[in-house]
PDB file of C-alpha atoms in Angstrom:
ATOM      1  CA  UNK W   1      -7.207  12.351   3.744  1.00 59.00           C
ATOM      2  CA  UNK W   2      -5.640  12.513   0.108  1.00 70.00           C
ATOM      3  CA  UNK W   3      -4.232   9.422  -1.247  1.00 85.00           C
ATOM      4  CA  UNK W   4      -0.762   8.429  -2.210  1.00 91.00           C
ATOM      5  CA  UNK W   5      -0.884   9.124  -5.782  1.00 91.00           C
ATOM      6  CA  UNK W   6      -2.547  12.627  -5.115  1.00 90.00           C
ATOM      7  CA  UNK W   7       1.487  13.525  -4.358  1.00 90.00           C
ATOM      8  CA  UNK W   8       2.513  12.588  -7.086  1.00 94.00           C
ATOM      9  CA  UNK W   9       1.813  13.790 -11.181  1.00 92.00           C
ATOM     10  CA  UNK W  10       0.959  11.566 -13.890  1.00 92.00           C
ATOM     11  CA  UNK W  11       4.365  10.716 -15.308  1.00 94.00           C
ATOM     12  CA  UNK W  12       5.580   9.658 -11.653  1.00 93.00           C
ATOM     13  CA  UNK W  13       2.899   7.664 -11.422  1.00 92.00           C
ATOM     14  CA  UNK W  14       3.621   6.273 -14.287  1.00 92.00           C
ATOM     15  CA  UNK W  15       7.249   5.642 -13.422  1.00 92.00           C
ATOM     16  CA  UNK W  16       5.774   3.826 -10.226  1.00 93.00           C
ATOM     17  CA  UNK W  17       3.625   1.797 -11.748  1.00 92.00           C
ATOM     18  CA  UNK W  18       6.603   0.428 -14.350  1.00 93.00           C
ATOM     19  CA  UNK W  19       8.575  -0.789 -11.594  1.00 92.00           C
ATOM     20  CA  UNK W  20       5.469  -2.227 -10.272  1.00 94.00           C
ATOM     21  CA  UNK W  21       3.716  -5.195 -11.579  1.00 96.00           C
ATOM     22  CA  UNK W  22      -0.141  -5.135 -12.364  1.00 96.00           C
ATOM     23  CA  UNK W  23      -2.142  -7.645 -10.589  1.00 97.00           C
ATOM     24  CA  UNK W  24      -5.839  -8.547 -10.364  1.00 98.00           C
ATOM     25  CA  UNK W  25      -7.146  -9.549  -6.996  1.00 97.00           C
ATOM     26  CA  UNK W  26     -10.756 -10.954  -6.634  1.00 98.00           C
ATOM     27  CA  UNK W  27     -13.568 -10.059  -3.810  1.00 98.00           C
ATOM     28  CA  UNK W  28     -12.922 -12.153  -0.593  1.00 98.00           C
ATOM     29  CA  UNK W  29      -9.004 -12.125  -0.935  1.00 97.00           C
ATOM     30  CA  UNK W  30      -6.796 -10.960   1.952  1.00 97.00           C
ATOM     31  CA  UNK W  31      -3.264  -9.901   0.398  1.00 95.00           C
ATOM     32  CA  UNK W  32      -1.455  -8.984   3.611  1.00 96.00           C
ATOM     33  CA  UNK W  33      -2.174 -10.470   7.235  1.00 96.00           C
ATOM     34  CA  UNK W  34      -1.852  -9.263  10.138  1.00 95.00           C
ATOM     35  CA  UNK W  35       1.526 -10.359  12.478  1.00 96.00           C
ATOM     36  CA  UNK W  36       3.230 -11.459   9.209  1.00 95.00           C
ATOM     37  CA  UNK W  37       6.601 -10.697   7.720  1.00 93.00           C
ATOM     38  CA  UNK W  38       6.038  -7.162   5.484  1.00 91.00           C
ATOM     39  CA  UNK W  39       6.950  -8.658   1.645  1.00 93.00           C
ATOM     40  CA  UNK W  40       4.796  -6.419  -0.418  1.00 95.00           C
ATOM     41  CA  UNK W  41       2.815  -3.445  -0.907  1.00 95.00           C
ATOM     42  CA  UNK W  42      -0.110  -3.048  -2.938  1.00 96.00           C
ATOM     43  CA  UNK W  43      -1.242   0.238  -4.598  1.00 96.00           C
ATOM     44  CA  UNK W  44      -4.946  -0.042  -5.309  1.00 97.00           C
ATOM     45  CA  UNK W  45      -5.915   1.409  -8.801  1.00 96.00           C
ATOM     46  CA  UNK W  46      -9.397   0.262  -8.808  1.00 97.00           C
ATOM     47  CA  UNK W  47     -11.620  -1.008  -6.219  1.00 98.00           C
ATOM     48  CA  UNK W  48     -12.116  -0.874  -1.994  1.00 98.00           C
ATOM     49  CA  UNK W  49     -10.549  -2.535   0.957  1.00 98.00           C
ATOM     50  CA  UNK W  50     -10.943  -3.497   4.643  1.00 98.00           C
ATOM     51  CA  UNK W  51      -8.119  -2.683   6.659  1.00 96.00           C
ATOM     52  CA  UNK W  52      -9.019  -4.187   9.742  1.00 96.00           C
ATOM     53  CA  UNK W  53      -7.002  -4.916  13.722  1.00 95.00           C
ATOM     54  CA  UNK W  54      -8.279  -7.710  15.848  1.00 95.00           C
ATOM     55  CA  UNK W  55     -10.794  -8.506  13.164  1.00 94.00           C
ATOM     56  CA  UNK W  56     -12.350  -5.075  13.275  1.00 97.00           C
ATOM     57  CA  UNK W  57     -12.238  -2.986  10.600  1.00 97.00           C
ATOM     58  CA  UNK W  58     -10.515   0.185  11.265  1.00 94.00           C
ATOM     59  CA  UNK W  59     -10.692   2.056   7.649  1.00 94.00           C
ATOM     60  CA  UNK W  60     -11.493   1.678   4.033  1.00 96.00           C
ATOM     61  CA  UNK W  61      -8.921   2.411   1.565  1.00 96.00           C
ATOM     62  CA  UNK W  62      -9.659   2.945  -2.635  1.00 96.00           C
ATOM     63  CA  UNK W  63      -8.116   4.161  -5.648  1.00 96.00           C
ATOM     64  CA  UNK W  64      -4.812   5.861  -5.384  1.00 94.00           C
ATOM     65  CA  UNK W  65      -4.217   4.191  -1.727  1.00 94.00           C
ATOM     66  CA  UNK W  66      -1.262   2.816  -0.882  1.00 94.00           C
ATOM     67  CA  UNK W  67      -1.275  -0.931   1.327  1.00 94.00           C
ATOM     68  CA  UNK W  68       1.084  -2.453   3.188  1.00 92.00           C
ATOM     69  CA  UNK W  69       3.844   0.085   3.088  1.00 89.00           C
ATOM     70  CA  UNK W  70       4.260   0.746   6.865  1.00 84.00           C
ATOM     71  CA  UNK W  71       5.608  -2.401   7.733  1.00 88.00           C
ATOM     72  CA  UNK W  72       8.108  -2.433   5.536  1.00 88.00           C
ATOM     73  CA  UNK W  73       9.543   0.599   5.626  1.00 82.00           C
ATOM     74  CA  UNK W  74       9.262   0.216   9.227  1.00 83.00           C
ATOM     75  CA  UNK W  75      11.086  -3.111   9.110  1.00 86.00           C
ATOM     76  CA  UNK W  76       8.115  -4.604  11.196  1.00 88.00           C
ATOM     77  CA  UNK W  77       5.001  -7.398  11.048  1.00 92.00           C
ATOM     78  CA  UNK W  78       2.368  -6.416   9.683  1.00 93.00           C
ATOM     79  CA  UNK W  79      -0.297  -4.000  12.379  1.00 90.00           C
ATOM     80  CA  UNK W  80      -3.534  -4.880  10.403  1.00 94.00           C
ATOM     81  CA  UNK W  81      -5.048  -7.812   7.608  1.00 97.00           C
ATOM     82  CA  UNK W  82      -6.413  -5.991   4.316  1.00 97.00           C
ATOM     83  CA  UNK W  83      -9.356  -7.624   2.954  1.00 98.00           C
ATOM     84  CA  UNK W  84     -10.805  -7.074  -0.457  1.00 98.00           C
ATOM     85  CA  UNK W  85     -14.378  -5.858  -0.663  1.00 98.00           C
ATOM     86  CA  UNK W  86     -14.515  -5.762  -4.289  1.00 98.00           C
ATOM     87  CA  UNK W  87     -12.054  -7.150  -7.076  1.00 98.00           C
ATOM     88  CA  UNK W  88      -9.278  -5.345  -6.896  1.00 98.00           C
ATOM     89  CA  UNK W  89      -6.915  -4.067 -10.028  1.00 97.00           C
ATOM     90  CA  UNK W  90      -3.326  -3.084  -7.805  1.00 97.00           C
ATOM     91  CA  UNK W  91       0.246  -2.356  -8.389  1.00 96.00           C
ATOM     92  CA  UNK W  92       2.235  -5.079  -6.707  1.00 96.00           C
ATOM     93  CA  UNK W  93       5.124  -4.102  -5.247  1.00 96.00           C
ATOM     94  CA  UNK W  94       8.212  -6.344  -3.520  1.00 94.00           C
ATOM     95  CA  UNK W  95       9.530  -5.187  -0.568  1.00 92.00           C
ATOM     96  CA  UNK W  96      12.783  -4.784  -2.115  1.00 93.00           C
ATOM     97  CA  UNK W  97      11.322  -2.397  -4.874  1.00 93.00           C
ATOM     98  CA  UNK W  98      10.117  -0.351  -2.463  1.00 92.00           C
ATOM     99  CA  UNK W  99      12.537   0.021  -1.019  1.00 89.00           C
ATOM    100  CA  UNK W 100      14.720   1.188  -3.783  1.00 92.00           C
ATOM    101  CA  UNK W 101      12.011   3.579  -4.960  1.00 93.00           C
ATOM    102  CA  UNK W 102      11.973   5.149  -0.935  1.00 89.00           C
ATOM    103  CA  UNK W 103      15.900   5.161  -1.023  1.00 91.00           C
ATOM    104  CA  UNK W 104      16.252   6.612  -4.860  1.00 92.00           C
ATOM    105  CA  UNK W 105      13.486   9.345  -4.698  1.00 93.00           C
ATOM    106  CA  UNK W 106      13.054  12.075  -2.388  1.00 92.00           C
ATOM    107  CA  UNK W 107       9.797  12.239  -2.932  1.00 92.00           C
ATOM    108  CA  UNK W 108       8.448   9.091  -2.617  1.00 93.00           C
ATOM    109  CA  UNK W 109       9.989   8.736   0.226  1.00 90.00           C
ATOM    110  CA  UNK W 110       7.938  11.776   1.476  1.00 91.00           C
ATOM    111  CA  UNK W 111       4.597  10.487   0.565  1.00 91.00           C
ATOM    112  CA  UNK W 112       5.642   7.443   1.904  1.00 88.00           C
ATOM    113  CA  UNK W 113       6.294   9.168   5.697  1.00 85.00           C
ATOM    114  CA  UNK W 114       3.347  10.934   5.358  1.00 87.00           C
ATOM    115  CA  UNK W 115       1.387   8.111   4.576  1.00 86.00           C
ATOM    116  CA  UNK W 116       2.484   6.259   7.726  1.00 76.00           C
ATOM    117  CA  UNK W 117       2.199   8.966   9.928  1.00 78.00           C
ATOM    118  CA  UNK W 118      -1.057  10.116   9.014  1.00 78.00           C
ATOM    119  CA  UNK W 119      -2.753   6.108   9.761  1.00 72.00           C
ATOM    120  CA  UNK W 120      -0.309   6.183  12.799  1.00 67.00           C
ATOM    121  CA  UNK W 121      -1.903   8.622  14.677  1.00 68.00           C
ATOM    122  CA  UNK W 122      -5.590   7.892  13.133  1.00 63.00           C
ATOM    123  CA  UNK W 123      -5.576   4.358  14.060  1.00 55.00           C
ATOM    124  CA  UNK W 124      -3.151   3.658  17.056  1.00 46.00           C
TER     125      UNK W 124
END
């Protein structure tokens, strides 16, 4: 499955990570739960996660991933807790942000969907 930055070239990623802001996350840390309010997205730019449902892991996700998108664009909790395996060097974005980054650019927006979809139907 390719990863969200795989849609985009190096100067949009670039643009994304500006309106970003770069955080470190260390091994053990869970950014997002699961049946929380959707505040932020994370994308990873170095390191692994556990997405897991029910406390069962359902997927790893790595560099160029995109976390905790779907529940905000969806305007819903969150479906699954994300777990750090290893330290983690991200793009934090707000919820608002990404919003205004879906709602601005066409293509974001696109990778975005596509995203969503594609761990819809792999994980419902």
């Amino acid at each position: 499955m390719a990863t969200f930055f795989e849609h985009f070239t190096p100067q949009e990623i670039a643009r994304i990570s500006a309106t970003g802001r770069r955080v470190k996350l260390p091994e053990g840390w869970s950014p997002i739960w699961e049946d929380t309010p959707a505040d932020k997205a994370y994308i990873i730019l170095n390191g692994t996660v556990s997405v897991r449902r029910d406390g069962k892991e359902i997927a790893q996700l790595g560099p160029g991933d995109i976390v905790g998108e779907a529940a905000i664009v969806g305007n819903r909790l969150r479906t699954a807790t994300i777990v750090a395996l290893t330290p983690l060097d991200t793009i934090h974005l707000t919820d608002s942000t990404l919003r205004e980054l879906d709602a601005e650019w066409p293509a974001f927006h696109e990778a975005l969907v596509e995203v969503a979809q594609s761990r819809l139907s792999a994980g419902s």
